[in-house]
PDB file of C-alpha atoms in Angstrom:
ATOM      1  CA  MET A   1       0.000   0.000   0.000  1.00 58.00           C
ATOM      2  CA  ALA A   2       2.775   2.445   0.945  1.00 67.00           C
ATOM      3  CA  LEU A   3       4.616   1.686  -2.296  1.00 66.00           C
ATOM      4  CA  LYS A   4       1.545   2.658  -4.334  1.00 69.00           C
ATOM      5  CA  LYS A   5       1.236   5.943  -2.446  1.00 69.00           C
ATOM      6  CA  ILE A   6       4.927   6.728  -3.032  1.00 67.00           C
ATOM      7  CA  ALA A   7       4.528   5.938  -6.737  1.00 60.00           C
ATOM      8  CA  LEU A   8       1.497   8.218  -6.888  1.00 59.00           C
ATOM      9  CA  LEU A   9       3.377  11.036  -5.181  1.00 58.00           C
ATOM     10  CA  LEU A  10       6.376  10.659  -7.519  1.00 57.00           C
ATOM     11  CA  PHE A  11       4.096  10.674 -10.559  1.00 62.00           C
ATOM     12  CA  VAL A  12       2.376  13.881  -9.434  1.00 57.00           C
ATOM     13  CA  MET A  13       5.713  15.567  -8.679  1.00 58.00           C
ATOM     14  CA  PHE A  14       7.139  14.560 -12.079  1.00 58.00           C
ATOM     15  CA  THR A  15       4.046  15.844 -13.867  1.00 57.00           C
ATOM     16  CA  LEU A  16       4.245  19.186 -12.066  1.00 55.00           C
ATOM     17  CA  PHE A  17       7.942  19.408 -12.958  1.00 54.00           C
ATOM     18  CA  LEU A  18       7.120  18.855 -16.632  1.00 51.00           C
ATOM     19  CA  LEU A  19       4.510  21.592 -16.509  1.00 49.00           C
ATOM     20  CA  LYS A  20       7.002  24.074 -15.088  1.00 51.00           C
ATOM     21  CA  VAL A  21       9.769  23.205 -17.576  1.00 49.00           C
ATOM     22  CA  SER A  22       7.532  23.246 -20.629  1.00 51.00           C
ATOM     23  CA  ASN A  23       6.617  26.917 -20.161  1.00 67.00           C
ATOM     24  CA  ALA A  24       9.957  28.316 -21.397  1.00 83.00           C
ATOM     25  CA  ALA A  25      10.619  29.658 -24.890  1.00 91.00           C
ATOM     26  CA  VAL A  26      13.807  30.418 -26.822  1.00 94.00           C
ATOM     27  CA  TYR A  27      13.943  33.730 -28.665  1.00 96.00           C
ATOM     28  CA  LYS A  28      16.633  34.380 -31.249  1.00 97.00           C
ATOM     29  CA  VAL A  29      17.338  38.103 -31.065  1.00 96.00           C
ATOM     30  CA  GLY A  30      16.545  39.665 -34.444  1.00 94.00           C
ATOM     31  CA  ASP A  31      14.938  36.433 -35.685  1.00 93.00           C
ATOM     32  CA  SER A  32      16.536  35.403 -39.003  1.00 91.00           C
ATOM     33  CA  GLY A  33      18.651  38.592 -39.110  1.00 92.00           C
ATOM     34  CA  GLY A  34      20.428  37.740 -35.881  1.00 95.00           C
ATOM     35  CA  TRP A  35      22.557  40.214 -33.910  1.00 97.00           C
ATOM     36  CA  THR A  36      24.040  42.564 -36.492  1.00 95.00           C
ATOM     37  CA  THR A  37      24.275  46.126 -37.785  1.00 93.00           C
ATOM     38  CA  LEU A  38      23.257  45.021 -41.287  1.00 90.00           C
ATOM     39  CA  GLY A  39      19.686  45.189 -42.508  1.00 85.00           C
ATOM     40  CA  ASN A  40      18.485  47.986 -40.235  1.00 85.00           C
ATOM     41  CA  ILE A  41      16.903  45.628 -37.698  1.00 93.00           C
ATOM     42  CA  ASP A  42      14.864  47.492 -35.090  1.00 95.00           C
ATOM     43  CA  TYR A  43      15.656  45.358 -32.059  1.00 97.00           C
ATOM     44  CA  ASN A  44      13.271  47.200 -29.749  1.00 93.00           C
ATOM     45  CA  LYS A  45      10.439  46.715 -32.234  1.00 95.00           C
ATOM     46  CA  TRP A  46      11.405  43.048 -32.343  1.00 96.00           C
ATOM     47  CA  ALA A  47      11.427  42.830 -28.525  1.00 96.00           C
ATOM     48  CA  SER A  48       8.131  44.680 -28.122  1.00 94.00           C
ATOM     49  CA  SER A  49       6.428  42.064 -30.306  1.00 94.00           C
ATOM     50  CA  LYS A  50       7.388  39.310 -27.822  1.00 94.00           C
ATOM     51  CA  THR A  51       6.059  38.399 -24.397  1.00 93.00           C
ATOM     52  CA  PHE A  52       9.097  37.442 -22.354  1.00 94.00           C
ATOM     53  CA  GLN A  53       8.745  35.401 -19.171  1.00 94.00           C
ATOM     54  CA  ILE A  54      11.085  34.206 -16.471  1.00 92.00           C
ATOM     55  CA  GLY A  55      12.735  31.003 -17.706  1.00 92.00           C
ATOM     56  CA  ASP A  56      12.770  32.076 -21.361  1.00 94.00           C
ATOM     57  CA  THR A  57      16.111  32.058 -23.158  1.00 96.00           C
ATOM     58  CA  ILE A  58      17.432  34.920 -25.244  1.00 96.00           C
ATOM     59  CA  LEU A  59      19.808  33.719 -27.950  1.00 97.00           C
ATOM     60  CA  PHE A  60      22.276  36.143 -29.537  1.00 97.00           C
ATOM     61  CA  GLN A  61      23.842  34.766 -32.727  1.00 96.00           C
ATOM     62  CA  TYR A  62      26.508  36.851 -34.477  1.00 96.00           C
ATOM     63  CA  HIS A  63      29.940  36.844 -36.095  1.00 95.00           C
ATOM     64  CA  VAL A  64      32.441  36.743 -33.193  1.00 95.00           C
ATOM     65  CA  GLN A  65      35.076  38.873 -34.943  1.00 95.00           C
ATOM     66  CA  ILE A  66      32.602  41.689 -35.641  1.00 95.00           C
ATOM     67  CA  HIS A  67      30.214  41.809 -32.664  1.00 97.00           C
ATOM     68  CA  ASN A  68      29.709  40.988 -28.998  1.00 97.00           C
ATOM     69  CA  VAL A  69      26.902  41.258 -26.440  1.00 98.00           C
ATOM     70  CA  MET A  70      27.078  43.350 -23.298  1.00 98.00           C
ATOM     71  CA  ASN A  71      24.538  43.361 -20.496  1.00 98.00           C
ATOM     72  CA  VAL A  72      24.408  46.970 -19.258  1.00 98.00           C
ATOM     73  CA  THR A  73      22.473  49.321 -16.983  1.00 98.00           C
ATOM     74  CA  HIS A  74      19.664  51.545 -18.266  1.00 98.00           C
ATOM     75  CA  ALA A  75      21.939  54.615 -18.196  1.00 97.00           C
ATOM     76  CA  MET A  76      24.649  52.806 -20.176  1.00 98.00           C
ATOM     77  CA  TYR A  77      22.041  51.520 -22.628  1.00 98.00           C
ATOM     78  CA  THR A  78      20.605  54.996 -23.204  1.00 97.00           C
ATOM     79  CA  ALA A  79      24.065  56.540 -23.694  1.00 98.00           C
ATOM     80  CA  CYS A  80      25.479  53.585 -25.680  1.00 97.00           C
ATOM     81  CA  ASN A  81      28.210  53.387 -23.056  1.00 97.00           C
ATOM     82  CA  ALA A  82      30.069  50.069 -23.141  1.00 96.00           C
ATOM     83  CA  SER A  83      32.873  51.050 -20.770  1.00 96.00           C
ATOM     84  CA  ALA A  84      31.761  49.027 -17.719  1.00 96.00           C
ATOM     85  CA  PRO A  85      29.265  46.295 -18.690  1.00 97.00           C
ATOM     86  CA  LEU A  86      27.617  44.091 -16.100  1.00 97.00           C
ATOM     87  CA  ALA A  87      28.554  41.092 -18.276  1.00 97.00           C
ATOM     88  CA  THR A  88      30.168  40.529 -21.658  1.00 97.00           C
ATOM     89  CA  TYR A  89      29.421  37.635 -24.013  1.00 97.00           C
ATOM     90  CA  THR A  90      31.682  36.776 -26.937  1.00 96.00           C
ATOM     91  CA  THR A  91      30.900  33.253 -28.175  1.00 96.00           C
ATOM     92  CA  GLY A  92      28.766  34.253 -31.168  1.00 95.00           C
ATOM     93  CA  ASN A  93      26.078  31.911 -29.877  1.00 96.00           C
ATOM     94  CA  ASP A  94      25.231  33.384 -26.485  1.00 97.00           C
ATOM     95  CA  SER A  95      22.313  31.810 -24.673  1.00 96.00           C
ATOM     96  CA  ILE A  96      21.035  33.888 -21.741  1.00 96.00           C
ATOM     97  CA  THR A  97      18.236  32.565 -19.546  1.00 95.00           C
ATOM     98  CA  ILE A  98      15.985  35.217 -18.045  1.00 94.00           C
ATOM     99  CA  LYS A  99      15.857  34.803 -14.273  1.00 94.00           C
ATOM    100  CA  THR A 100      14.140  37.991 -13.105  1.00 94.00           C
ATOM    101  CA  GLU A 101      11.362  40.339 -14.104  1.00 95.00           C
ATOM    102  CA  GLY A 102      11.968  43.862 -15.361  1.00 96.00           C
ATOM    103  CA  HIS A 103      14.154  45.348 -18.074  1.00 96.00           C
ATOM    104  CA  HIS A 104      17.301  43.619 -19.287  1.00 97.00           C
ATOM    105  CA  TYR A 105      19.487  45.876 -21.442  1.00 98.00           C
ATOM    106  CA  PHE A 106      21.929  44.560 -24.026  1.00 98.00           C
ATOM    107  CA  LEU A 107      24.123  46.272 -26.606  1.00 98.00           C
ATOM    108  CA  CYS A 108      27.031  45.558 -28.911  1.00 97.00           C
ATOM    109  CA  GLY A 109      30.206  47.040 -27.433  1.00 97.00           C
ATOM    110  CA  ILE A 110      32.004  47.513 -30.745  1.00 97.00           C
ATOM    111  CA  PRO A 111      32.400  51.290 -31.292  1.00 96.00           C
ATOM    112  CA  GLY A 112      29.550  52.719 -33.368  1.00 96.00           C
ATOM    113  CA  HIS A 113      27.394  49.590 -33.334  1.00 96.00           C
ATOM    114  CA  CYS A 114      25.089  50.632 -30.479  1.00 97.00           C
ATOM    115  CA  GLN A 115      24.689  54.074 -32.059  1.00 96.00           C
ATOM    116  CA  ALA A 116      23.720  52.291 -35.292  1.00 95.00           C
ATOM    117  CA  GLY A 117      20.888  50.530 -33.406  1.00 96.00           C
ATOM    118  CA  GLN A 118      22.508  47.316 -32.204  1.00 97.00           C
ATOM    119  CA  LYS A 119      20.921  47.365 -28.757  1.00 97.00           C
ATOM    120  CA  VAL A 120      17.850  45.763 -27.253  1.00 98.00           C
ATOM    121  CA  ASP A 121      15.666  46.225 -24.179  1.00 97.00           C
ATOM    122  CA  ILE A 122      14.191  42.874 -23.116  1.00 97.00           C
ATOM    123  CA  ASN A 123      11.255  43.627 -20.812  1.00 96.00           C
ATOM    124  CA  VAL A 124      10.034  40.756 -18.688  1.00 94.00           C
ATOM    125  CA  LEU A 125       6.618  41.550 -17.273  1.00 85.00           C
ATOM    126  CA  ALA A 126       5.876  40.897 -13.624  1.00 77.00           C
ATOM    127  CA  THR A 127       3.998  37.704 -12.980  1.00 68.00           C
ATOM    128  CA  SER A 128       0.512  38.167 -11.590  1.00 50.00           C
ATOM    129  CA  GLY A 129       0.461  39.449  -8.051  1.00 44.00           C
ATOM    130  CA  GLN A 130       4.189  40.181  -7.838  1.00 46.00           C
ATOM    131  CA  PRO A 131       5.987  43.524  -8.305  1.00 47.00           C
ATOM    132  CA  ALA A 132       8.807  43.746 -10.845  1.00 46.00           C
ATOM    133  CA  ALA A 133      12.252  42.945  -9.464  1.00 47.00           C
ATOM    134  CA  ALA A 134      15.608  44.403 -10.405  1.00 50.00           C
ATOM    135  CA  PRO A 135      17.106  43.079 -13.670  1.00 48.00           C
ATOM    136  CA  SER A 136      19.219  39.962 -13.437  1.00 49.00           C
ATOM    137  CA  VAL A 137      22.943  40.492 -13.560  1.00 48.00           C
ATOM    138  CA  PRO A 138      24.938  37.633 -15.081  1.00 49.00           C
ATOM    139  CA  PRO A 139      28.506  37.162 -13.813  1.00 47.00           C
ATOM    140  CA  PRO A 140      30.691  39.940 -15.281  1.00 47.00           C
ATOM    141  CA  SER A 141      33.016  39.148 -18.179  1.00 49.00           C
ATOM    142  CA  VAL A 142      32.139  35.449 -18.277  1.00 47.00           C
ATOM    143  CA  PRO A 143      31.245  34.237 -21.758  1.00 48.00           C
ATOM    144  CA  ALA A 144      28.047  32.256 -21.917  1.00 45.00           C
ATOM    145  CA  ALA A 145      28.307  28.574 -22.667  1.00 44.00           C
ATOM    146  CA  LYS A 146      27.624  27.611 -26.237  1.00 45.00           C
ATOM    147  CA  ALA A 147      24.154  26.249 -26.754  1.00 42.00           C
ATOM    148  CA  PRO A 148      22.559  24.888 -29.894  1.00 45.00           C
ATOM    149  CA  GLY A 149      20.405  27.439 -31.664  1.00 43.00           C
ATOM    150  CA  PRO A 150      16.716  27.011 -32.263  1.00 44.00           C
ATOM    151  CA  SER A 151      15.645  25.230 -35.422  1.00 40.00           C
ATOM    152  CA  SER A 152      13.706  28.254 -36.668  1.00 41.00           C
ATOM    153  CA  SER A 153      14.182  31.978 -36.430  1.00 41.00           C
ATOM    154  CA  ASN A 154      11.129  32.458 -34.239  1.00 47.00           C
ATOM    155  CA  ALA A 155      10.669  31.462 -30.623  1.00 49.00           C
ATOM    156  CA  VAL A 156      10.452  27.799 -29.921  1.00 47.00           C
ATOM    157  CA  SER A 157       7.660  27.545 -27.408  1.00 47.00           C
ATOM    158  CA  LEU A 158       6.502  24.514 -25.570  1.00 50.00           C
ATOM    159  CA  LYS A 159       3.450  26.327 -24.208  1.00 50.00           C
ATOM    160  CA  PRO A 160       0.982  24.233 -26.259  1.00 48.00           C
ATOM    161  CA  LEU A 161       2.604  21.155 -24.717  1.00 47.00           C
ATOM    162  CA  LYS A 162       2.067  22.690 -21.293  1.00 51.00           C
ATOM    163  CA  SER A 163      -1.652  22.978 -21.969  1.00 50.00           C
ATOM    164  CA  LEU A 164      -1.849  19.374 -23.100  1.00 50.00           C
ATOM    165  CA  LEU A 165       0.271  18.159 -20.182  1.00 53.00           C
ATOM    166  CA  GLY A 166      -1.826  20.233 -17.799  1.00 57.00           C
ATOM    167  CA  LYS A 167      -5.053  18.579 -18.922  1.00 58.00           C
ATOM    168  CA  PHE A 168      -3.415  15.170 -18.801  1.00 59.00           C
ATOM    169  CA  ALA A 169      -1.938  15.832 -15.360  1.00 57.00           C
ATOM    170  CA  LEU A 170      -5.234  17.022 -13.921  1.00 58.00           C
ATOM    171  CA  THR A 171      -7.010  13.976 -15.305  1.00 59.00           C
ATOM    172  CA  MET A 172      -4.339  11.628 -13.975  1.00 62.00           C
ATOM    173  CA  VAL A 173      -4.343  13.284 -10.549  1.00 59.00           C
ATOM    174  CA  ALA A 174      -8.120  12.939 -10.343  1.00 57.00           C
ATOM    175  CA  VAL A 175      -7.976   9.277 -11.384  1.00 58.00           C
ATOM    176  CA  LEU A 176      -5.110   8.500  -9.010  1.00 59.00           C
ATOM    177  CA  LEU A 177      -6.810  10.267  -6.123  1.00 60.00           C
ATOM    178  CA  CYS A 178      -9.918   8.211  -6.733  1.00 56.00           C
ATOM    179  CA  LEU A 179      -7.822   5.037  -6.842  1.00 59.00           C
ATOM    180  CA  SER A 180      -5.786   6.001  -3.796  1.00 58.00           C
ATOM    181  CA  SER A 181      -8.914   6.527  -1.723  1.00 59.00           C
ATOM    182  CA  GLY A 182      -9.465   2.790  -2.129  1.00 59.00           C
ATOM    183  CA  LEU A 183      -5.914   2.018  -0.898  1.00 51.00           C
ATOM    184  CA  ASN A 184      -6.642   2.753   2.761  1.00 51.00           C
TER     185      ASN A 184
END
């Protein structure tokens, strides 16, 4: 009897874990254009068309000999000041997971690139019932680990899977609760 209850508890915990993990999306900055000064990409227009959430990943793909990514403060972002970034990324395939709500400011630190529009304000809205927190600050001057890029230029979202898993999980929990009531 105890083994069945433990199995039930593990199943419910695993299902809830899957629901939490499946909510994240990967956004390639600039979509098919990537992180560049070519093509007159309006990165803030791009960002404003997205709904970023905690757990989402922002992917910067660019030519490593021509560009970089710097996480900066609002003042540095506004002034295109790359002199003291909070963090610098240089892999050409930088994957940054959003961990806090609020604005996250990024720019290219190559002289003239930010002024040419190579900067983006990623705004993560507060979750319901919680005030916005300060932006996350990745470790300074530590390049992000290389991560495989998404298969398409748009966000890869598992949110539809979450909905399906949610319905399945609720059904399974109801069935298992009914069955477990007979275990006593």
